[in-house]
Amino acid sequence: RHRMTRAARSCAIVVSEQLDRRHEAIQQRRAVLADFEARMPAGNPEVQGARAELAYALRRRGDLDGASVLLEEALAIHTRDSPGNVLVLAMILELLAVVRFEQGDLPTALQLRERIVALHDSAGSSLVEAQRARQDAATMRFPFDPERALALQQGVVDALAARPDLVLESARAVACLASMKGGNGDHAGALGILESVLGTYEDRPATDPARLLVLGNLAEARARTGKVQ
């Protein structure tokens, strides 16, 4: 019965968020957190996950300070009691990085992103998770240190290129690298990156997401450089 109640609550929260009834979603997430805190030890990862989800709901409503307080609490408790649960810790750090970024604290947001990278490296996370974390960190570093960000993103591209089974992730990484090049004023370099991988994607099915992503970015890069075909 308890599992059914949890499932019903989860469904109600999803419906409220999809209908953009954010106040209801916050009330429901508060109820879930209170229920977990009443039944579970304070350090249980599920409790911190519920706290982070409430913070997410508050952030969506624009309450960045409220979200920040909850996430700092979740981070402190989780680090103390359940540091081995990488998934929950990464979720807390991810949300906190977003909140800090939206608060305008870019240096702290970048530090949190780089902490997520180190976390995935030390935990032996999947290649996709690790490279997504690197790409997020590179993207956030770009305004401060574009050359370092480009080098980091090139590393993501190289790591994913070795895995033909991750073609969509690879295409996303290439598109991100090209976007950084263009953002740094090197539109010819952005075009060169996309043209260098064109052969990998142009023969894929017409509706293939990776093909559409690369060809779409290539068309934009050609337009910016006056090399429209």
Short mmCIF file of C-alpha atoms in Angstrom, two decimals:
data_model
loop_
_atom_site.label_atom_id
_atom_site.label_comp_id
_atom_site.label_asym_id
_atom_site.label_seq_id
_atom_site.Cartn_x
_atom_site.Cartn_y
_atom_site.Cartn_z
CA ARG A 1 0.00 0.00 0.00
CA HIS A 2 2.82 2.40 0.82
CA ARG A 3 4.37 1.80 -2.61
CA MET A 4 1.02 2.51 -4.24
CA THR A 5 0.77 5.75 -2.27
CA ARG A 6 4.25 6.77 -3.39
CA ALA A 7 3.42 5.94 -6.99
CA ALA A 8 0.20 7.96 -6.80
CA ARG A 9 2.06 10.92 -5.31
CA SER A 10 4.73 10.76 -8.00
CA CYS A 11 2.05 10.69 -10.70
CA ALA A 12 0.27 13.69 -9.14
CA ILE A 13 3.52 15.67 -9.00
CA VAL A 14 4.29 14.95 -12.65
CA VAL A 15 0.79 15.98 -13.69
CA SER A 16 1.02 19.22 -11.67
CA GLU A 17 4.37 20.10 -13.26
CA GLN A 18 3.18 19.28 -16.76
CA LEU A 19 0.14 21.49 -16.26
CA ASP A 20 2.45 24.20 -14.86
CA ARG A 21 0.67 24.15 -11.50
CA ARG A 22 3.92 24.88 -9.72
CA HIS A 23 2.41 25.77 -6.35
CA GLU A 24 0.68 22.40 -6.20
CA ALA A 25 3.86 20.61 -7.23
CA ILE A 26 5.78 22.33 -4.42
CA GLN A 27 3.15 21.36 -1.84
CA GLN A 28 3.24 17.76 -3.05
CA ARG A 29 7.03 17.60 -2.92
CA ARG A 30 6.99 19.08 0.59
CA ALA A 31 4.61 16.31 1.62
CA VAL A 32 6.89 13.65 0.13
CA LEU A 33 9.92 15.07 1.94
CA ALA A 34 8.03 15.24 5.24
CA ASP A 35 6.88 11.64 4.81
CA PHE A 36 10.42 10.44 4.05
CA GLU A 37 11.89 12.35 6.99
CA ALA A 38 9.32 10.81 9.32
CA ARG A 39 10.06 7.23 8.25
CA MET A 40 13.73 7.15 7.26
CA PRO A 41 17.07 8.05 8.84
CA ALA A 42 18.17 11.59 8.08
CA GLY A 43 21.12 10.36 6.01
CA ASN A 44 19.08 8.08 3.74
CA PRO A 45 19.79 8.99 0.10
CA GLU A 46 16.06 8.93 -0.67
CA VAL A 47 15.52 11.73 1.83
CA GLN A 48 18.19 13.86 0.17
CA GLY A 49 16.78 13.01 -3.24
CA ALA A 50 13.35 14.24 -2.09
CA ARG A 51 14.97 17.39 -0.68
CA ALA A 52 16.70 18.02 -4.02
CA GLU A 53 13.44 17.48 -5.92
CA LEU A 54 11.71 20.04 -3.71
CA ALA A 55 14.59 22.44 -4.41
CA TYR A 56 14.07 21.84 -8.14
CA ALA A 57 10.40 22.74 -7.79
CA LEU A 58 11.25 25.92 -5.88
CA ARG A 59 13.80 26.90 -8.51
CA ARG A 60 11.19 26.47 -11.26
CA ARG A 61 8.98 28.91 -9.36
CA GLY A 62 11.88 31.38 -9.16
CA ASP A 63 12.72 30.87 -5.48
CA LEU A 64 16.47 30.49 -5.95
CA ASP A 65 17.31 31.30 -2.32
CA GLY A 66 14.90 28.66 -1.02
CA ALA A 67 16.28 26.11 -3.46
CA SER A 68 19.83 26.99 -2.46
CA VAL A 69 19.15 26.41 1.25
CA LEU A 70 17.62 22.99 0.60
CA LEU A 71 20.43 21.91 -1.70
CA GLU A 72 23.15 23.00 0.71
CA GLU A 73 21.38 20.99 3.44
CA ALA A 74 21.10 17.96 1.17
CA LEU A 75 24.76 18.24 0.16
CA ALA A 76 26.00 18.50 3.74
CA ILE A 77 23.93 15.55 4.97
CA HIS A 78 24.64 13.36 1.96
CA THR A 79 28.38 14.05 2.06
CA ARG A 80 28.43 13.14 5.74
CA ASP A 81 26.22 10.03 5.67
CA SER A 82 26.06 8.56 2.15
CA PRO A 83 29.03 9.79 0.09
CA GLY A 84 29.15 6.56 -1.88
CA ASN A 85 25.79 7.15 -3.58
CA VAL A 86 27.09 8.84 -6.70
CA LEU A 87 23.76 9.27 -8.48
CA VAL A 88 22.15 11.28 -5.67
CA LEU A 89 25.31 13.30 -5.03
CA ALA A 90 25.64 14.15 -8.72
CA MET A 91 21.99 15.23 -8.83
CA ILE A 92 22.45 17.53 -5.83
CA LEU A 93 25.62 19.06 -7.26
CA GLU A 94 24.01 19.47 -10.69
CA LEU A 95 21.01 21.35 -9.29
CA LEU A 96 23.19 23.47 -7.04
CA ALA A 97 25.40 24.40 -10.00
CA VAL A 98 22.31 25.51 -11.94
CA VAL A 99 21.04 27.58 -9.01
CA ARG A 100 24.42 29.24 -8.48
CA PHE A 101 24.62 30.03 -12.19
CA GLU A 102 21.14 31.58 -12.15
CA GLN A 103 22.11 33.58 -9.05
CA GLY A 104 25.04 35.00 -11.01
CA ASP A 105 27.73 33.19 -8.99
CA LEU A 106 29.54 31.80 -12.02
CA PRO A 107 32.85 30.87 -10.29
CA THR A 108 31.04 28.69 -7.74
CA ALA A 109 28.87 27.17 -10.46
CA LEU A 110 32.01 26.23 -12.39
CA GLN A 111 33.62 24.72 -9.28
CA LEU A 112 30.53 22.57 -8.77
CA ARG A 113 30.58 21.44 -12.41
CA GLU A 114 34.23 20.44 -12.09
CA ARG A 115 33.44 18.61 -8.87
CA ILE A 116 30.85 16.58 -10.78
CA VAL A 117 33.51 15.67 -13.35
CA ALA A 118 35.87 14.49 -10.60
CA LEU A 119 33.03 12.55 -8.98
CA HIS A 120 32.25 10.62 -12.17
CA ASP A 121 35.94 9.94 -12.80
CA SER A 122 36.52 8.57 -9.30
CA ALA A 123 33.33 6.51 -9.36
CA GLY A 124 34.06 4.91 -12.73
CA SER A 125 30.79 6.18 -14.21
CA SER A 126 29.76 5.36 -17.74
CA LEU A 127 31.53 7.12 -20.60
CA VAL A 128 28.34 9.01 -21.48
CA GLU A 129 27.84 10.33 -17.93
CA ALA A 130 31.49 11.29 -17.57
CA GLN A 131 31.67 13.10 -20.92
CA ARG A 132 28.36 14.88 -20.40
CA ALA A 133 29.75 16.21 -17.12
CA ARG A 134 32.91 17.35 -18.92
CA GLN A 135 30.90 19.05 -21.63
CA ASP A 136 28.80 20.90 -19.04
CA ALA A 137 31.98 22.04 -17.28
CA ALA A 138 33.58 23.11 -20.57
CA THR A 139 30.47 25.07 -21.54
CA MET A 140 30.44 26.89 -18.21
CA ARG A 141 34.17 27.60 -18.38
CA PHE A 142 33.94 29.03 -21.89
CA PRO A 143 33.11 32.66 -20.89
CA PHE A 144 36.10 32.74 -18.47
CA ASP A 145 38.71 30.79 -20.37
CA PRO A 146 37.67 29.92 -23.94
CA GLU A 147 40.95 28.26 -24.90
CA ARG A 148 40.82 25.87 -21.95
CA ALA A 149 37.13 25.22 -22.60
CA LEU A 150 37.85 24.37 -26.24
CA ALA A 151 40.59 21.96 -25.18
CA LEU A 152 38.24 20.25 -22.72
CA GLN A 153 35.49 19.96 -25.30
CA GLN A 154 37.92 18.56 -27.87
CA GLY A 155 38.70 15.86 -25.32
CA VAL A 156 34.99 15.04 -25.09
CA VAL A 157 34.76 14.80 -28.88
CA ASP A 158 37.80 12.52 -29.06
CA ALA A 159 36.54 10.23 -26.29
CA LEU A 160 33.14 9.75 -27.89
CA ALA A 161 34.48 9.39 -31.44
CA ALA A 162 36.06 6.11 -30.41
CA ARG A 163 32.60 4.66 -29.69
CA PRO A 164 30.55 4.16 -32.88
CA ASP A 165 27.62 3.02 -30.73
CA LEU A 166 27.38 6.52 -29.23
CA VAL A 167 26.85 8.35 -32.50
CA LEU A 168 24.22 10.79 -31.18
CA GLU A 169 26.28 11.72 -28.14
CA SER A 170 29.26 12.18 -30.43
CA ALA A 171 27.26 14.44 -32.76
CA ARG A 172 26.15 16.57 -29.81
CA ALA A 173 29.74 16.94 -28.65
CA VAL A 174 30.89 17.96 -32.14
CA ALA A 175 28.07 20.49 -32.42
CA CYS A 176 29.02 21.93 -29.03
CA LEU A 177 32.68 22.22 -30.03
CA ALA A 178 31.74 23.96 -33.27
CA SER A 179 29.46 26.32 -31.36
CA MET A 180 32.31 27.21 -29.01
CA LYS A 181 34.61 27.85 -31.96
CA GLY A 182 32.04 30.15 -33.52
CA GLY A 183 31.39 31.86 -30.20
CA ASN A 184 35.10 32.57 -29.95
CA GLY A 185 35.00 34.28 -33.35
CA ASP A 186 36.50 31.36 -35.31
CA HIS A 187 33.65 30.70 -37.74
CA ALA A 188 35.97 29.09 -40.26
CA GLY A 189 37.21 26.73 -37.55
CA ALA A 190 33.63 25.86 -36.61
CA LEU A 191 32.88 25.07 -40.25
CA GLY A 192 36.05 22.98 -40.54
CA ILE A 193 35.08 20.86 -37.53
CA LEU A 194 31.66 20.08 -38.95
CA GLU A 195 32.96 19.39 -42.45
CA SER A 196 35.61 17.05 -41.04
CA VAL A 197 32.95 14.75 -39.57
CA LEU A 198 30.42 15.10 -42.36
CA GLY A 199 31.28 11.71 -43.85
CA THR A 200 30.37 10.01 -40.59
CA TYR A 201 26.81 11.29 -40.66
CA GLU A 202 25.67 12.20 -44.19
CA ASP A 203 25.02 8.58 -45.22
CA ARG A 204 22.85 7.83 -42.20
CA PRO A 205 19.03 7.65 -42.63
CA ALA A 206 17.43 10.98 -43.50
CA THR A 207 15.57 11.19 -40.19
CA ASP A 208 18.50 10.07 -38.02
CA PRO A 209 18.82 12.58 -35.11
CA ALA A 210 22.63 12.64 -35.25
CA ARG A 211 22.61 13.31 -39.00
CA LEU A 212 20.01 16.08 -38.65
CA LEU A 213 21.97 17.71 -35.83
CA VAL A 214 25.27 17.79 -37.71
CA LEU A 215 23.77 18.84 -41.05
CA GLY A 216 21.71 21.56 -39.39
CA ASN A 217 24.74 22.99 -37.64
CA LEU A 218 26.77 22.67 -40.83
CA ALA A 219 24.20 24.69 -42.78
CA GLU A 220 24.33 27.43 -40.14
CA ALA A 221 28.14 27.46 -40.17
CA ARG A 222 28.23 27.72 -43.96
CA ALA A 223 25.78 30.62 -43.84
CA ARG A 224 27.96 32.47 -41.33
CA THR A 225 31.04 32.05 -43.49
CA GLY A 226 29.29 32.77 -46.79
CA LYS A 227 29.85 29.25 -48.06
CA VAL A 228 26.23 28.29 -48.58
CA GLN A 229 25.80 25.27 -50.81
#
